[in-house]
XYZ file of C-alpha atoms in Angstrom:
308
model
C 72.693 248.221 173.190
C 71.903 251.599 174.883
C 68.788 250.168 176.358
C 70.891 247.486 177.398
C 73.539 249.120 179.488
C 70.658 252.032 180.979
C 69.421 248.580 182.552
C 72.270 247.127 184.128
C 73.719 250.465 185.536
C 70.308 251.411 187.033
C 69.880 248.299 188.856
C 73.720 248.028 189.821
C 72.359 251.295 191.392
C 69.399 249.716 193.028
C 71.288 246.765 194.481
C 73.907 249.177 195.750
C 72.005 252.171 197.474
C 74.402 253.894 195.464
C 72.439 257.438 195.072
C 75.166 258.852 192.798
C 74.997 256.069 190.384
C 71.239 255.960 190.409
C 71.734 260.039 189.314
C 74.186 259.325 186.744
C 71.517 256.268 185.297
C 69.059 258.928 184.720
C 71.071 261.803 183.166
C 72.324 258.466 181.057
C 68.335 257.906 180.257
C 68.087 261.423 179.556
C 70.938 261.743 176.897
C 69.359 258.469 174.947
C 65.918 260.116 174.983
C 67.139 263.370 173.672
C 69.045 261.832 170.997
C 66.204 259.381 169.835
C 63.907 262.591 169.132
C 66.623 264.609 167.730
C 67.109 261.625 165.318
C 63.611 261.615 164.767
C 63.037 265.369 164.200
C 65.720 265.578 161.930
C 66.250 262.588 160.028
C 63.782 260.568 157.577
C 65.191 257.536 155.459
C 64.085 257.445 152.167
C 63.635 254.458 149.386
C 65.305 256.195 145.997
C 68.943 255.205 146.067
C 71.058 257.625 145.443
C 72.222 258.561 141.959
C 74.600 260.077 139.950
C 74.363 263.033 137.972
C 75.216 262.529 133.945
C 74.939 259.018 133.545
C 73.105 256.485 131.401
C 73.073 252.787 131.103
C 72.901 250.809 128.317
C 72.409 246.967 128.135
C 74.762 245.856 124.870
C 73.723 242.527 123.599
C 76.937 241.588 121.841
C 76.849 240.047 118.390
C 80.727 238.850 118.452
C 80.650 237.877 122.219
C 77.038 236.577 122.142
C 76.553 237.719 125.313
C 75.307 240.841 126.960
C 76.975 243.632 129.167
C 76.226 246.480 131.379
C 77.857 249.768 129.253
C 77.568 252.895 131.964
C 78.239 256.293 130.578
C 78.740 259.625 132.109
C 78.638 262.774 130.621
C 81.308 266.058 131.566
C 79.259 268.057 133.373
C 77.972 271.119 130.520
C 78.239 269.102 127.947
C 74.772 269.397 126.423
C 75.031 273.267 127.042
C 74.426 275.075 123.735
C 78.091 276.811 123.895
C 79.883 273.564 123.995
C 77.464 271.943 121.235
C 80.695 271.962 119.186
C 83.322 270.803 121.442
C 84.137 267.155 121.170
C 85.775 265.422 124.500
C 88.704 262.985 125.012
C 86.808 259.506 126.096
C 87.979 257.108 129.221
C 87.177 253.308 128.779
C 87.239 251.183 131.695
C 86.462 247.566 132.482
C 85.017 245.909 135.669
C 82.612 248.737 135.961
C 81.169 247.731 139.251
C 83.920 248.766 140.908
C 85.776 251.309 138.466
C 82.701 253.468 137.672
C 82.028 254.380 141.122
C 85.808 254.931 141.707
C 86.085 257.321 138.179
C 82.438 259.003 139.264
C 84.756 260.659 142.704
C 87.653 260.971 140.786
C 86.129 263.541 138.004
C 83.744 265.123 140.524
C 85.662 268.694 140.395
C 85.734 270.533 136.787
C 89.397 269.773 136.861
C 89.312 266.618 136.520
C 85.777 266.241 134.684
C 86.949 266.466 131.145
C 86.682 263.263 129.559
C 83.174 260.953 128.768
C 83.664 257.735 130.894
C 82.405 254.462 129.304
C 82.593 251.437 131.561
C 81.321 248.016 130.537
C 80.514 245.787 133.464
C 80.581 242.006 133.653
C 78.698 239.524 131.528
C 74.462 239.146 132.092
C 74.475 236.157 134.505
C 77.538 235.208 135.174
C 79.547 236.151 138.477
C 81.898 238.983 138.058
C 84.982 237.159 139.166
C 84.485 234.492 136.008
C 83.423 237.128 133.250
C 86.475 239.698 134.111
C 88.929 236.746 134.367
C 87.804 235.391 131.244
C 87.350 238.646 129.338
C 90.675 239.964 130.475
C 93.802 236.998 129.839
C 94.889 237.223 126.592
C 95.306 233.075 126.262
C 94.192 230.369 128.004
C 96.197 229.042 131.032
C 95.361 225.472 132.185
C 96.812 225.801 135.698
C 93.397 228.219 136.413
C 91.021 225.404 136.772
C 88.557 227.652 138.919
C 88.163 229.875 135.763
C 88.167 230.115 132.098
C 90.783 232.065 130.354
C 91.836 233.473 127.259
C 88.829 235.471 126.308
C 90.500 238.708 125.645
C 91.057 238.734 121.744
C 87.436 238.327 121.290
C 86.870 241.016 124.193
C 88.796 243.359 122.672
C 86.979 242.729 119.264
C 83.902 243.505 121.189
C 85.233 247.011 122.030
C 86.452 247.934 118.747
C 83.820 246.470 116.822
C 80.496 247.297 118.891
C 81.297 249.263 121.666
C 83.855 251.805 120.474
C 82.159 252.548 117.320
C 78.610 253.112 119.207
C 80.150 255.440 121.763
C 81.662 257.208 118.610
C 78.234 257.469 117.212
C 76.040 259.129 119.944
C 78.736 261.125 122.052
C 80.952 263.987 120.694
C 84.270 262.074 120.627
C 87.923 262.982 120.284
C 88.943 259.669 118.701
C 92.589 260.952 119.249
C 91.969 260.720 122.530
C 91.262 257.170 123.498
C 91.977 256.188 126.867
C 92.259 252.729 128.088
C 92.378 252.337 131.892
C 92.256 249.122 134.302
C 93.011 247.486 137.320
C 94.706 244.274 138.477
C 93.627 242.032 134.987
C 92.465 245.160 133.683
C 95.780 246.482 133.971
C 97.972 243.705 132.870
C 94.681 243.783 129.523
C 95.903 247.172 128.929
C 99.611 246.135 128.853
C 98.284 243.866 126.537
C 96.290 246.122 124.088
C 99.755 248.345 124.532
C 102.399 246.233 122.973
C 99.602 244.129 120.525
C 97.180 247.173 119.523
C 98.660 250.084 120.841
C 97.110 252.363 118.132
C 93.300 251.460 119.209
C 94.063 253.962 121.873
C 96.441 257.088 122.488
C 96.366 256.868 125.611
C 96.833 254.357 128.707
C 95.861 254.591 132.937
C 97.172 251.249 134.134
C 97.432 250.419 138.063
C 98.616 247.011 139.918
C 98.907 245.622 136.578
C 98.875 241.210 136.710
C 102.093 241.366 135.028
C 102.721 237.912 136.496
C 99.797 235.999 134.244
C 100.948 232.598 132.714
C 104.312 232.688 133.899
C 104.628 236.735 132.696
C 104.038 236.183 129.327
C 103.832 239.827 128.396
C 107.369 240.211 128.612
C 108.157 237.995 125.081
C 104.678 240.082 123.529
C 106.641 243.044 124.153
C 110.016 241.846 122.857
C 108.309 240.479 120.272
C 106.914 244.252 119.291
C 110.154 245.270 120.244
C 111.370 243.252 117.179
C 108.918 244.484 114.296
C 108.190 247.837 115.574
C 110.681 250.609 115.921
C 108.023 253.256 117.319
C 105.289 253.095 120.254
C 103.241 256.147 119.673
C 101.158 255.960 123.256
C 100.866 258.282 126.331
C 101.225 255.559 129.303
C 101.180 255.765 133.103
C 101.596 252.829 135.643
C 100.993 252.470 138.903
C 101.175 250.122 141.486
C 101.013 250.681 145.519
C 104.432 249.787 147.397
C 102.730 246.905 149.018
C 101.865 244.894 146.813
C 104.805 242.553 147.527
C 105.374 238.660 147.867
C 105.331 239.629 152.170
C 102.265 240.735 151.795
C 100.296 239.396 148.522
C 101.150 236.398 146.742
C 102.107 237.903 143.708
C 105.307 240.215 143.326
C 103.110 243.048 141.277
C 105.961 245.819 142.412
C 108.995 243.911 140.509
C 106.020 243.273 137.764
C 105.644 247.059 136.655
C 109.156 248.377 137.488
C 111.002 245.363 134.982
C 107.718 246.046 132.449
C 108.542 249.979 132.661
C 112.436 249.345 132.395
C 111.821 246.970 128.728
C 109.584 249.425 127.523
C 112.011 252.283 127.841
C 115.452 249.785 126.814
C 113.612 250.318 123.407
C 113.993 254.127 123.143
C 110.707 254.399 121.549
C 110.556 257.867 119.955
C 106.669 258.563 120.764
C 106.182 256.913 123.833
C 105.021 259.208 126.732
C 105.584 257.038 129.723
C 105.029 258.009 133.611
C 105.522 255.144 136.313
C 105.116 254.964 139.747
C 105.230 252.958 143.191
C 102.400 254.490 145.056
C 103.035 254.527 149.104
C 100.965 253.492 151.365
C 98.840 251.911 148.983
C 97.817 248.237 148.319
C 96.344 245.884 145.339
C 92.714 246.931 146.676
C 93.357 251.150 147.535
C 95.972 251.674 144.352
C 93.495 252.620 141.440
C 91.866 255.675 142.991
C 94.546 257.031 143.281
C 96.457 255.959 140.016
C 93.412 256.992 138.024
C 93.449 260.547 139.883
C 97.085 260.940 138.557
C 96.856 259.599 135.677
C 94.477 261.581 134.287
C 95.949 264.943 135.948
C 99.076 263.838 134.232
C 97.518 263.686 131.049
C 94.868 266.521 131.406
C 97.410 269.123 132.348
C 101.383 267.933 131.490
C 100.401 265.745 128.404
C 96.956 267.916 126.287
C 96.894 270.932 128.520
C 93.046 271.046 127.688
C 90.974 273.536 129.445
């Protein structure tokens, strides 16, 4: 494109006489030149992709899904140092790990916020992301999505308390009382889920634009139906969904979905539920986990634990 427009403003010059553009052509050539060779001088590109400090990756061929998955693990950073050889670290589960790792990998970066192991289990070994997450993550099947299968999630979450939970458990110093289960979009209306159907597989919940809407918001008669056998929620929950995420702007109204789930959950007076909720502005369905994870675990880091 440079080359380009050096051409056709030194021979408007040309065709013109014009002496002062034919001066500015060549100070133009002369700025291109000396930038090529600084970029050459000082730049090289390189093969290795770049890569993250801490982590491992594990393929997990799973016996009760029969399928296998992606698990990607990162370490706090000091954790195999020989004075913390005894300490034993909260542990933050995520799904759709394609997108969520790389998001939780920015969000932990400082020691602040880098006090938990992250586990995230990506999407099903040959299958496109879009089908594995939406099957993995509705908790029945819905007919009117003919694109994709639903209804996957009981034996998804059997998969993570069966194989993945328990292996995680195994070769990491865990802090099973500190369990944390965080998603977005499906993942956070799967966590809603796990909440009022398994709340005690996890202490602990980071849930942001949650799909509160799924098969005509059936999560709202799980929940009453808790509601009605349970007279405790022992959990430590945030929400969080960005003030856009409207019917005028998305099709789905994932705003009214989280404030009227928040409002049930606390009509119940639940002695040991923690709950934090909040509509996030400026953000949308695609820009509201970054920052819902960031606060989420700050909230529970420093107002809920208080761990150094």
């Amino acid at each position: 494109m440079k080359s380009i427009a050096f051409t056709h403003l030194l021979q408007m010059a040309i065709n013109q006489g014009n002496q002062l553009m034919l001066i500015k052509s060549m100070l133009f050539l002369l700025t291109v030149m000396s930038a090529n060779a600084y970029s050459q001088q000082n730049f090289k590109e390189v093969d290795s992709p770049y890569q993250a400090d801490n982590t491992q990756k594990f393929e997990f061929n799973s016996k009760v899904l029969n399928r296998s998955y992606d698990i990607h693990v990162k370490l706090p950073k000091g954790y195999s140092n020989k004075e913390n050889q005894h300490k034993h670290y909260p542990v933050l589960y995520l799904n759709d790990a394609p997108y969520t790792f790389k998001v939780a990998l920015g969000v932990t970066h400082f020691p602040k916020m880098d006090k938990a192991i992250i586990v995230a289990i990506g999407f099903a070994h040959g299958e496109h992301g879009q089908h594995s997450r939406v099957r993995d993550l509705t908790p029945e099947n819905d007919p009117t999505w003919r694109k994709y299968e639903t209804g996957g999630a009981p034996q998804y979450l059997k998969f993570i308390e069966s194989e993945v939970i328990p292996f995680v458990e195994d070769v990491y110093r865990i802090d099973s009382s500190k369990r944390i289960l965080s998603g977005q979009s499906l993942g956070g209306s799967f966590g809603s889920w796990v909440l009022v159907t398994r709340p005690a597989l996890f202490s602990s919940y980071i849930l942001t634009s949650p799909s509160h809407w799924f098969k005509n918001d059936m999560i709202f008669a799980l929940e009453a139906s808790y509601a009605k056998d349970h007279q405790d929620l022992p959990a430590n929950v945030f929400y969080a969904t960005g003030a856009v995420e409207t019917p005028e702007y998305e099709r789905k109204p994932m705003v009214k979905g989280q404030i009227d789930f928040v409002k049930a959950l606390r009509a119940r007076d639940y002695p040991q539920l923690n709950m934090k909720d909040e509509i996030v502005e400026g953000t949308d369905h695609f820009s509201t986990f970054p920052v819902g994870l960031t606060k989420g675990l700050r909230w529970l880091y420093q107002d809920v634990w208080q761990v150094e």
